[in-house]
Amino acid sequence: MAEKEEFIKDKHAFTFIDLFAGAGGFSEGFLQASTPNKYFEFLLASDINKNCALTHELRYNYQLGMNTKFITKDIMSPDFIEQLKAQLNGRDVDVVTGGPSCQSFSLSGRRRKYDRRDNLFIHYLKVISELKPKYFVMENVRGILTKEHGAFKTAILNEIRSIIDKNQAKEFITFVEESLDSEVSDFMHSILINKLKWELIDDTEAKEEYLKAIESKFKEYTKELPYQISKSDPYINTIRHGIILLKNSEARQQIIDELMHHKAEFYIDNDNFADKIDAFIESYSDESVLSEMLNSLNISIDDNDYEGYNEISSALELYAKTIEETIGEIQEVIQDGLIDSLRDKFESIHLYNIQEPIVVNSVDYGVPQKRERVLFIGCRKDQPLISEIPATHASSPSVKDAIGDLDFIGNGESKAYYELPPLSKYAIESRIGRLNHRFEITTPTAYAKSDKAYSEGNLLKQELFNHQTSYQTDTVRRRLQIIGEEGGYTAECKKRLKEEGLASAKRNYTVLDPDGQSPTVVTMPDDFIHYSSFRCMTVREMARLQSFDDSFVFQGKRTTGGDCRKNDIPQYSLVGNAVPPLMAKAIANEILNHIR
């Protein structure tokens, strides 16, 4: 295999990496995208699961002959960025894509308090801050817009807007240092400047100096107290010990992260343990520590007796404030006539521009599926702003267009070859592939049961993969038939099932409409019922609804259950969690149209 010379000729390659890559929906779409003079080069992907790595390896390196790196590591690991940069080996990254795990804020399920995955976008943005790509795309479910009554969306936008150009940040800090009013005390001068240093340029010594200043100021007060009160008063000790807790914020965060990890790993949710663990996590957070300290400060110190009370209080309140709020505090104590300069200089050090999140629906991009998603597209300040992803199709293929030619499989069967001709343009494209304009593909598709099987060369090669149905009993088949005949899992259908002794505890079944588009593809195969065969869908049929080519083989186990899902992501999950490649292609093309 080789990239076609006529494709590369007279084109400029922009690089991209795909984080939270999963099966590779973003990767596939970005490789399909191009303009007359631009295309994307795929440098690296990352995901925590080995089956994602195996699927990528066999698709991009084995079949397409690329040299794409893959990191199988948790993005929250302390050395993730170091390893990422080592794999990039000095290459600049123009675009970063990724979809932090969306399960905890999905509209279709219960949302968990203190879910470890809610922190993933912060670590994603840490990568952005380090690599400084021209654009980045963060994809998620629409439910993220209403999570915590919109507070989560606002937090994401604020975090994106808080990514700073560190080179210009140093000049900004010098300006503030020289512009503070002469009446500002040495203590507050130190507090404000050290706050800027640790927030804007990650100066850890500045954070230590900040807390040392508070500690020193508080010691001035305790020296004036009787020894017994100074050492044993619970309010005094709360402030003293609170400073120690703030000094050790990294150690506390490790404990919090570990607890949230165990909550997910041990399925602690909706039980009598969850609230107790959540209460501990909350008590150990910066916000709770500061709240206890400020409350104790109010009780233990009378501001009429100690003139440093207000300054200690202000320093503690400032500790947890955002950089935007800190600038607001600085506005109050800057020299007259410099407020406008302060705001202008502060705006100039922001690295990324973004408007509101972009809501997209895959049906607008030629995907036979109604799948709404939200995109946060950050645009580096030297690049044009992207505020929409225009539709590429006036109408999308129907379910029958997408999978009608695959309906030659029976109960408990696996098919390795096509037995029906394609029924639509979409089916033809799915069979021949959507990367032939770019690659000369000579390596046949292949499947490996595991990474060990791949390393040992144990590969299965055939024409058609991932087209297998589970064996279902007569009872299950009859149940699905009734649901299909009734046109859905309606009240009337449930009544009929009960009368025939076929009632199910399952909450939902969806019968696909052959003439319409599929609802959002999910990870459970028995959620959908085939429109005419009244059976569960195969992985290949689900992949067609997602707009994956048939040459894209999903590796590893077809299904898993129970504790196995912690370590093995089955094929159905790889498909259901993916970004539809044709939607990703539209996003990629819009970036190519703007990128400089």
XYZ file of C-alpha atoms in Angstrom:
596
model
C 0.000 0.000 0.000
C 1.107 3.529 -0.630
C -0.361 6.976 -0.626
C -1.115 7.945 -4.204
C 1.330 10.478 -5.607
C -1.414 12.306 -7.501
C -3.245 12.834 -4.209
C -0.233 14.285 -2.387
C 1.016 16.382 -5.299
C 0.707 20.154 -4.764
C -0.998 19.635 -1.383
C 0.155 20.815 2.031
C -0.134 18.287 4.857
C -1.529 19.462 8.188
C -0.938 17.105 11.098
C -3.508 15.804 13.580
C -3.700 13.509 16.586
C -6.791 11.760 17.949
C -7.236 11.477 21.727
C -9.944 9.278 23.292
C -9.743 7.708 19.842
C -11.904 4.640 20.453
C -12.453 2.770 17.196
C -11.236 5.719 15.139
C -14.249 7.632 13.845
C -12.417 10.967 13.924
C -9.278 9.360 12.485
C -11.193 7.811 9.597
C -13.046 11.026 8.763
C -9.934 13.207 8.868
C -8.124 10.845 6.500
C -11.045 11.019 4.065
C -11.036 14.839 4.091
C -9.115 16.998 1.611
C -9.277 20.199 -0.407
C -7.466 20.888 -3.720
C -4.350 22.000 -1.802
C -4.637 20.586 1.743
C -5.004 17.269 3.539
C -4.376 15.736 6.964
C -1.460 13.597 8.073
C -2.273 11.243 10.961
C 0.510 11.264 13.563
C -0.834 9.586 16.678
C -3.897 8.261 18.492
C -4.512 7.454 22.136
C -6.998 5.511 24.201
C -6.848 3.582 27.442
C -8.084 0.315 25.946
C -5.943 -2.257 24.150
C -8.708 -3.257 21.739
C -8.835 0.320 20.470
C -5.098 0.129 19.864
C -5.472 -3.210 18.073
C -8.241 -1.864 15.817
C -6.121 1.171 14.926
C -2.981 -0.885 14.350
C -4.667 -3.265 11.909
C -6.528 -0.517 10.058
C -3.939 2.241 9.729
C -0.552 0.562 10.021
C -1.228 -2.960 8.733
C -3.838 -2.326 6.039
C -3.094 1.260 4.978
C 0.668 1.058 5.580
C 0.909 4.185 7.695
C 3.290 4.795 10.585
C 0.789 6.133 13.087
C 1.724 5.860 16.760
C -0.732 4.690 19.409
C -0.486 5.351 23.150
C -2.458 2.979 25.355
C -2.497 5.072 28.502
C -4.851 7.013 30.773
C -4.729 10.719 29.890
C -4.969 11.427 33.636
C -1.635 9.675 34.274
C 1.050 12.107 35.507
C 3.449 11.167 32.687
C 0.908 11.100 29.834
C 2.000 14.390 28.251
C 5.673 13.460 28.593
C 5.082 10.169 26.782
C 2.914 11.877 24.160
C 5.647 14.395 23.328
C 8.235 11.627 23.195
C 6.139 9.731 20.619
C 5.643 12.895 18.559
C 9.447 13.270 18.453
C 9.384 17.016 17.901
C 6.607 17.081 15.287
C 4.244 20.033 15.490
C 0.554 19.173 15.815
C -1.872 21.344 13.839
C -5.156 19.805 15.051
C -6.155 17.738 18.080
C -9.442 15.832 18.156
C -11.076 13.956 20.986
C -14.255 13.022 22.776
C -13.794 12.598 26.538
C -16.005 9.802 27.859
C -19.617 10.952 27.760
C -21.383 8.263 29.799
C -21.591 10.311 32.982
C -23.368 13.189 31.246
C -25.497 11.299 28.765
C -29.154 12.264 28.623
C -30.086 8.604 28.287
C -28.789 7.498 31.690
C -28.432 8.592 35.293
C -25.664 11.074 35.936
C -23.205 10.330 38.702
C -21.922 12.823 41.215
C -18.141 13.002 41.444
C -17.626 10.849 38.396
C -13.939 10.567 37.562
C -14.665 10.976 33.871
C -16.000 14.500 34.410
C -12.367 15.574 34.904
C -11.190 14.179 31.587
C -11.837 17.374 29.631
C -9.493 19.259 31.990
C -6.698 16.821 31.144
C -7.603 17.077 27.467
C -7.151 20.853 27.701
C -3.806 20.363 29.468
C -2.645 18.574 26.323
C -3.953 21.483 24.233
C -2.111 23.970 26.431
C 1.116 22.001 25.981
C 0.915 21.308 22.220
C -0.763 24.586 21.185
C -2.403 23.244 17.991
C -3.996 25.624 15.505
C -7.404 24.019 16.158
C -8.831 21.458 18.518
C -12.176 19.683 18.504
C -13.848 18.296 21.612
C -16.943 16.209 20.848
C -19.617 15.194 23.309
C -23.286 14.383 23.761
C -25.848 17.172 23.727
C -26.616 16.514 27.395
C -23.404 18.293 28.315
C -25.109 21.618 27.517
C -27.672 21.166 30.310
C -25.516 19.296 32.836
C -25.639 21.090 36.199
C -28.109 23.588 34.660
C -25.549 24.729 32.083
C -22.705 25.188 34.576
C -20.650 22.394 33.009
C -20.832 23.995 29.551
C -19.829 27.346 31.018
C -16.944 25.709 32.872
C -15.658 24.154 29.642
C -15.849 27.466 27.757
C -14.092 29.268 30.623
C -11.351 26.642 30.707
C -10.824 26.964 26.945
C -10.685 30.744 27.170
C -8.225 30.454 30.053
C -5.557 28.700 27.975
C -2.742 31.223 28.002
C 0.150 32.165 25.726
C 2.865 31.797 28.367
C 5.402 33.875 26.438
C 3.135 36.923 26.520
C 1.942 36.115 30.038
C 5.320 37.044 31.553
C 5.115 40.512 30.018
C 1.569 40.864 31.342
C 2.644 39.956 34.891
C 5.443 42.564 34.718
C 2.892 45.179 33.600
C 0.589 44.369 36.535
C 3.495 44.392 38.996
C 4.480 47.896 37.865
C 0.892 49.156 37.708
C -0.524 48.274 41.143
C -1.498 51.237 43.267
C 1.200 52.369 45.699
C -1.249 51.970 48.594
C -1.449 48.193 48.067
C 0.325 46.516 51.001
C 3.416 44.394 50.458
C 1.368 41.353 51.537
C -1.425 41.872 48.975
C 1.117 42.843 46.308
C 2.835 39.489 46.840
C -0.490 37.625 46.901
C -1.744 39.115 43.615
C 1.504 38.673 41.682
C 2.081 35.111 42.896
C -1.530 34.237 42.005
C -0.901 35.450 38.443
C 2.370 33.541 38.202
C 0.940 30.186 39.224
C -2.214 30.593 37.145
C -0.638 31.979 33.972
C 2.796 30.348 33.743
C 2.420 27.311 36.042
C 5.006 28.631 38.490
C 4.752 26.130 41.360
C 7.145 28.172 43.531
C 4.724 31.107 43.251
C 1.933 28.962 44.705
C 4.215 27.970 47.584
C 5.100 31.623 48.197
C 1.391 32.524 48.164
C 0.615 30.050 50.954
C 3.775 30.938 52.890
C 2.653 34.570 52.923
C -0.742 33.599 54.371
C 0.931 31.325 56.903
C 3.308 34.085 57.992
C 0.478 36.607 58.282
C -1.540 34.182 60.386
C 1.435 33.501 62.667
C 1.577 37.230 63.418
C -1.912 36.926 64.853
C -1.389 33.685 66.829
C 1.757 35.095 68.520
C -0.463 37.608 70.278
C -2.769 34.897 71.667
C -2.396 33.007 74.946
C -0.393 29.825 74.376
C -3.257 27.490 75.302
C -5.669 29.142 72.860
C -3.057 29.311 70.097
C -2.358 25.594 70.299
C -5.717 24.042 71.179
C -8.486 26.270 69.840
C -10.270 24.201 67.109
C -10.908 27.254 64.930
C -7.280 28.346 65.062
C -6.192 24.785 64.281
C -8.658 24.588 61.370
C -6.953 27.576 59.740
C -3.471 26.290 60.536
C -4.204 22.778 59.275
C -6.132 24.134 56.297
C -2.957 25.852 55.104
C -1.181 22.490 55.311
C -3.968 20.867 53.271
C -3.717 23.591 50.617
C 0.053 23.128 50.461
C -0.529 19.456 49.735
C -3.223 19.869 47.081
C -1.591 17.360 44.708
C -1.612 14.618 47.341
C -5.268 15.363 48.115
C -6.163 15.297 44.427
C -4.501 11.900 44.016
C -6.682 10.543 46.836
C -9.802 12.083 45.262
C -8.920 10.690 41.817
C -8.316 7.254 43.304
C -11.655 7.296 45.113
C -13.523 8.348 41.974
C -11.711 5.624 40.035
C -12.778 3.018 42.585
C -16.370 4.291 42.487
C -16.489 3.552 38.779
C -14.478 0.327 38.961
C -16.546 -1.161 41.798
C -19.901 0.130 40.436
C -20.540 2.198 43.587
C -23.597 4.192 42.599
C -27.186 4.538 43.818
C -26.356 2.775 47.094
C -25.576 3.592 50.724
C -21.835 3.773 50.041
C -21.942 6.369 47.269
C -23.201 9.281 49.392
C -20.575 8.649 52.072
C -17.764 8.573 49.523
C -19.122 11.702 47.835
C -19.279 13.470 51.206
C -15.629 12.661 51.872
C -14.561 13.816 48.406
C -16.447 17.064 48.899
C -14.874 17.649 52.327
C -11.409 17.131 50.839
C -11.798 19.558 47.934
C -10.163 23.009 47.823
C -13.555 24.670 47.989
C -14.540 22.837 51.176
C -11.148 23.382 52.832
C -11.306 27.122 52.094
C -14.902 27.338 53.292
C -13.969 25.772 56.650
C -10.957 28.086 56.949
C -12.964 31.234 56.217
C -15.705 30.177 58.635
C -13.127 29.586 61.366
C -11.452 32.892 60.534
C -14.731 34.745 61.043
C -15.267 33.079 64.427
C -11.747 33.233 65.802
C -10.639 36.682 64.692
C -12.415 39.922 65.479
C -11.433 42.365 62.765
C -11.444 45.189 65.310
C -8.647 43.450 67.229
C -6.451 42.364 64.346
C -5.829 44.580 61.348
C -4.594 41.711 59.186
C -7.976 39.956 59.274
C -9.253 41.452 56.008
C -6.041 40.663 54.146
C -5.974 37.015 55.248
C -9.632 36.688 54.336
C -9.069 38.288 50.914
C -6.083 36.034 50.207
C -8.040 32.882 51.074
C -11.006 33.956 48.922
C -8.672 34.775 46.016
C -7.039 31.343 46.183
C -9.995 29.559 44.538
C -10.976 32.336 42.139
C -10.623 31.955 38.390
C -8.096 34.005 36.487
C -10.943 36.169 35.153
C -12.100 36.877 38.726
C -8.521 37.623 39.752
C -8.237 40.244 37.018
C -11.436 41.767 38.398
C -9.775 42.048 41.818
C -6.676 43.635 40.272
C -8.878 46.225 38.520
C -9.883 47.493 41.969
C -6.289 48.206 43.042
C -4.569 49.288 39.820
C -3.405 52.838 39.173
C -5.931 55.275 37.775
C -6.190 55.286 33.996
C -4.699 51.814 33.484
C -7.838 49.674 33.651
C -8.382 49.677 29.870
C -4.739 48.761 29.289
C -5.087 45.943 31.823
C -8.100 44.457 30.005
C -6.501 44.825 26.557
C -3.257 43.195 27.647
C -5.137 40.409 29.402
C -7.197 39.636 26.277
C -4.024 39.514 24.178
C -2.494 36.666 26.215
C -5.402 34.266 25.607
C -4.353 31.602 23.129
C -7.740 30.390 21.833
C -10.973 31.889 20.616
C -14.303 30.093 20.789
C -17.917 31.151 20.535
C -20.750 28.913 21.667
C -20.651 25.111 21.271
C -21.763 23.871 17.843
C -24.656 21.390 17.757
C -24.441 18.990 14.818
C -26.573 16.100 13.615
C -24.944 13.278 11.650
C -27.969 13.051 9.344
C -26.802 16.361 7.782
C -23.555 14.782 6.602
C -24.733 11.726 4.683
C -24.940 9.394 7.680
C -28.082 7.178 7.837
C -28.489 8.016 11.507
C -29.984 10.821 13.591
C -27.189 11.438 16.066
C -26.913 14.840 17.709
C -23.548 15.847 19.086
C -21.953 18.957 20.528
C -18.608 20.299 19.301
C -16.319 22.661 21.164
C -13.929 23.939 18.477
C -11.080 26.028 19.826
C -9.337 28.260 17.289
C -5.841 29.537 18.052
C -5.861 33.318 17.928
C -3.806 33.409 14.699
C -6.423 31.226 12.935
C -9.919 32.090 11.617
C -12.817 31.337 13.948
C -15.055 28.353 13.123
C -18.630 28.811 14.294
C -20.539 26.179 12.276
C -20.158 22.925 10.362
C -22.333 23.383 7.246
C -24.453 20.459 6.114
C -22.988 18.468 3.241
C -26.151 16.534 2.290
C -29.722 17.709 1.777
C -30.894 14.204 2.658
C -29.245 11.107 4.051
C -29.542 7.446 3.010
C -32.270 5.408 4.649
C -31.712 2.428 6.914
C -32.586 0.119 4.020
C -30.127 1.963 1.755
C -27.466 1.393 4.375
C -27.986 -2.242 5.356
C -30.503 -3.799 2.962
C -27.791 -5.667 1.056
C -26.556 -7.299 4.280
C -29.812 -9.086 5.093
C -28.688 -12.563 4.140
C -27.808 -13.819 7.598
C -29.778 -16.132 9.864
C -29.964 -16.942 13.552
C -26.566 -17.728 15.090
C -24.712 -17.404 11.777
C -21.480 -15.735 10.673
C -21.032 -14.629 7.061
C -17.656 -14.117 5.387
C -18.808 -13.169 1.870
C -21.461 -10.964 0.269
C -24.502 -12.874 -0.979
C -26.623 -9.948 -2.232
C -25.753 -7.096 -4.615
C -25.542 -3.536 -3.214
C -28.917 -1.796 -3.265
C -27.783 1.836 -3.141
C -24.917 4.231 -3.828
C -24.254 4.288 -0.098
C -23.904 0.485 0.011
C -21.537 0.570 -2.986
C -19.347 3.191 -1.295
C -19.356 1.159 1.914
C -18.118 -1.910 0.040
C -15.418 -0.282 -2.098
C -14.318 2.115 0.655
C -14.000 5.881 0.966
C -10.192 6.100 1.097
C -9.424 4.847 -2.414
C -8.927 8.402 -3.680
C -5.916 8.657 -1.354
C -4.492 5.168 -0.860
C -3.547 2.339 -3.188
C -4.965 -0.424 -0.989
C -3.498 -3.830 -1.761
C -3.407 -5.415 1.712
C -6.616 -7.387 2.375
C -8.743 -6.819 5.418
C -7.794 -8.938 8.427
C -9.007 -9.778 11.921
C -7.109 -10.620 15.103
C -8.777 -11.947 18.229
C -6.257 -10.177 20.474
C -3.023 -8.177 20.383
C -1.168 -11.405 21.171
C -2.740 -13.110 18.150
C -1.722 -10.154 15.982
C 1.867 -10.171 17.240
C 2.078 -13.903 16.501
C 0.674 -13.394 12.991
C -2.561 -15.242 13.653
C -4.782 -13.251 11.306
C -8.058 -14.236 9.690
C -8.515 -12.933 6.138
C -11.820 -12.904 4.286
C -14.069 -10.639 2.215
C -16.565 -9.577 4.887
C -16.002 -9.167 8.621
C -18.080 -8.395 11.713
C -21.251 -9.882 10.186
C -22.369 -12.371 12.817
C -25.557 -12.908 14.817
C -25.900 -14.446 18.246
C -27.922 -17.637 18.576
C -31.331 -16.757 20.040
C -33.864 -19.146 21.504
C -37.308 -19.542 20.004
C -38.696 -17.507 22.916
C -36.449 -14.521 22.199
C -37.048 -14.732 18.462
C -40.809 -14.806 18.968
C -40.592 -11.808 21.304
C -38.645 -9.777 18.762
C -41.062 -10.805 16.022
C -44.053 -9.522 18.005
C -42.294 -6.240 18.761
C -41.447 -5.898 15.078
C -44.977 -6.678 13.954
C -46.379 -4.147 16.430
C -43.961 -1.513 15.105
C -42.342 -0.879 18.453
C -42.273 -1.606 22.168
C -45.622 0.074 22.803
C -48.152 -0.482 25.587
C -50.214 -2.626 23.216
C -47.121 -4.628 22.323
C -46.257 -5.218 25.994
C -49.805 -6.391 26.605
C -49.540 -8.893 23.752
C -46.174 -10.133 25.012
C -47.599 -10.649 28.478
C -50.545 -12.594 27.105
C -48.154 -14.953 25.299
C -45.887 -15.300 28.335
C -43.084 -13.384 26.610
C -42.880 -10.250 28.788
C -39.392 -8.797 29.095
C -37.745 -6.784 31.873
C -35.850 -4.801 29.248
C -36.901 -1.164 29.226
C -36.585 -0.435 25.538
C -36.500 -1.974 22.075
C -36.339 0.066 18.861
C -37.588 -1.359 15.574
C -35.645 0.284 12.764
C -37.618 2.134 10.087
C -36.360 0.966 6.670
C -37.425 4.198 4.979
C -36.058 6.583 7.615
C -32.790 7.082 9.402
C -31.690 5.175 12.464
C -31.845 6.757 15.906
C -28.521 7.130 17.726
C -26.534 3.920 17.441
C -25.855 2.490 20.881
C -23.479 -0.100 22.324
C -26.037 -2.828 23.122
C -26.916 -5.063 20.141
C -30.386 -6.010 21.394
C -31.578 -2.393 21.639
C -32.288 -2.381 17.899
C -34.488 -4.838 15.998
C -33.982 -5.397 12.271
C -36.913 -3.981 10.315
C -37.740 -7.183 8.392
C -35.803 -10.083 9.917
C -36.865 -9.187 13.473
C -33.463 -9.958 14.987
C -30.628 -8.115 16.669
C -28.213 -6.200 14.480
C -24.741 -7.383 13.553
C -21.639 -5.289 14.213
C -21.269 -4.660 10.476
C -24.846 -3.422 10.163
C -24.325 -1.061 13.107
C -21.066 0.107 11.506
C -22.912 0.857 8.242
C -25.374 3.020 10.207
C -22.351 4.850 11.615
C -20.848 5.291 8.079
C -17.790 3.055 8.599
C -16.534 1.342 5.440
C -16.804 -2.451 5.285
C -12.995 -2.555 5.007
C -12.808 -1.116 8.522
C -12.582 -4.247 10.683
C -13.480 -4.055 14.370
C -11.033 -6.226 16.262
C -11.161 -8.276 19.449
C -14.231 -9.835 21.033
C -17.653 -9.241 19.516
C -19.374 -8.981 22.911
C -18.356 -9.051 26.558
C -20.278 -8.821 29.792
C -19.956 -8.148 33.485
C -16.493 -7.306 34.822
C -14.909 -7.997 31.418
C -16.173 -4.637 30.200
C -13.664 -2.956 32.530
C -10.769 -4.320 30.481
C -12.198 -5.328 27.096
C -14.147 -2.987 24.860
C -16.159 -5.282 22.565
C -16.851 -4.588 18.915
C -20.392 -3.347 19.571
C -19.034 -0.733 21.998
C -16.317 0.303 19.562
C -19.022 0.980 16.976
C -21.595 2.609 19.253
C -19.166 4.993 20.950
C -17.547 6.199 17.721
C -17.925 9.517 15.947
C -19.526 8.794 12.535
C -16.655 9.089 10.034
C -18.708 11.059 7.487
C -19.550 13.623 10.164
C -15.874 13.733 11.164
C -15.004 14.258 7.495
C -17.278 17.324 7.364
C -15.605 18.729 10.485
C -12.163 18.061 9.010
C -13.027 19.705 5.700
C -14.323 22.804 7.475
C -11.033 23.044 9.364
C -9.073 22.595 6.130
C -11.111 25.412 4.574
C -10.057 27.744 7.404
C -6.616 26.649 8.561
C -3.608 28.773 7.711
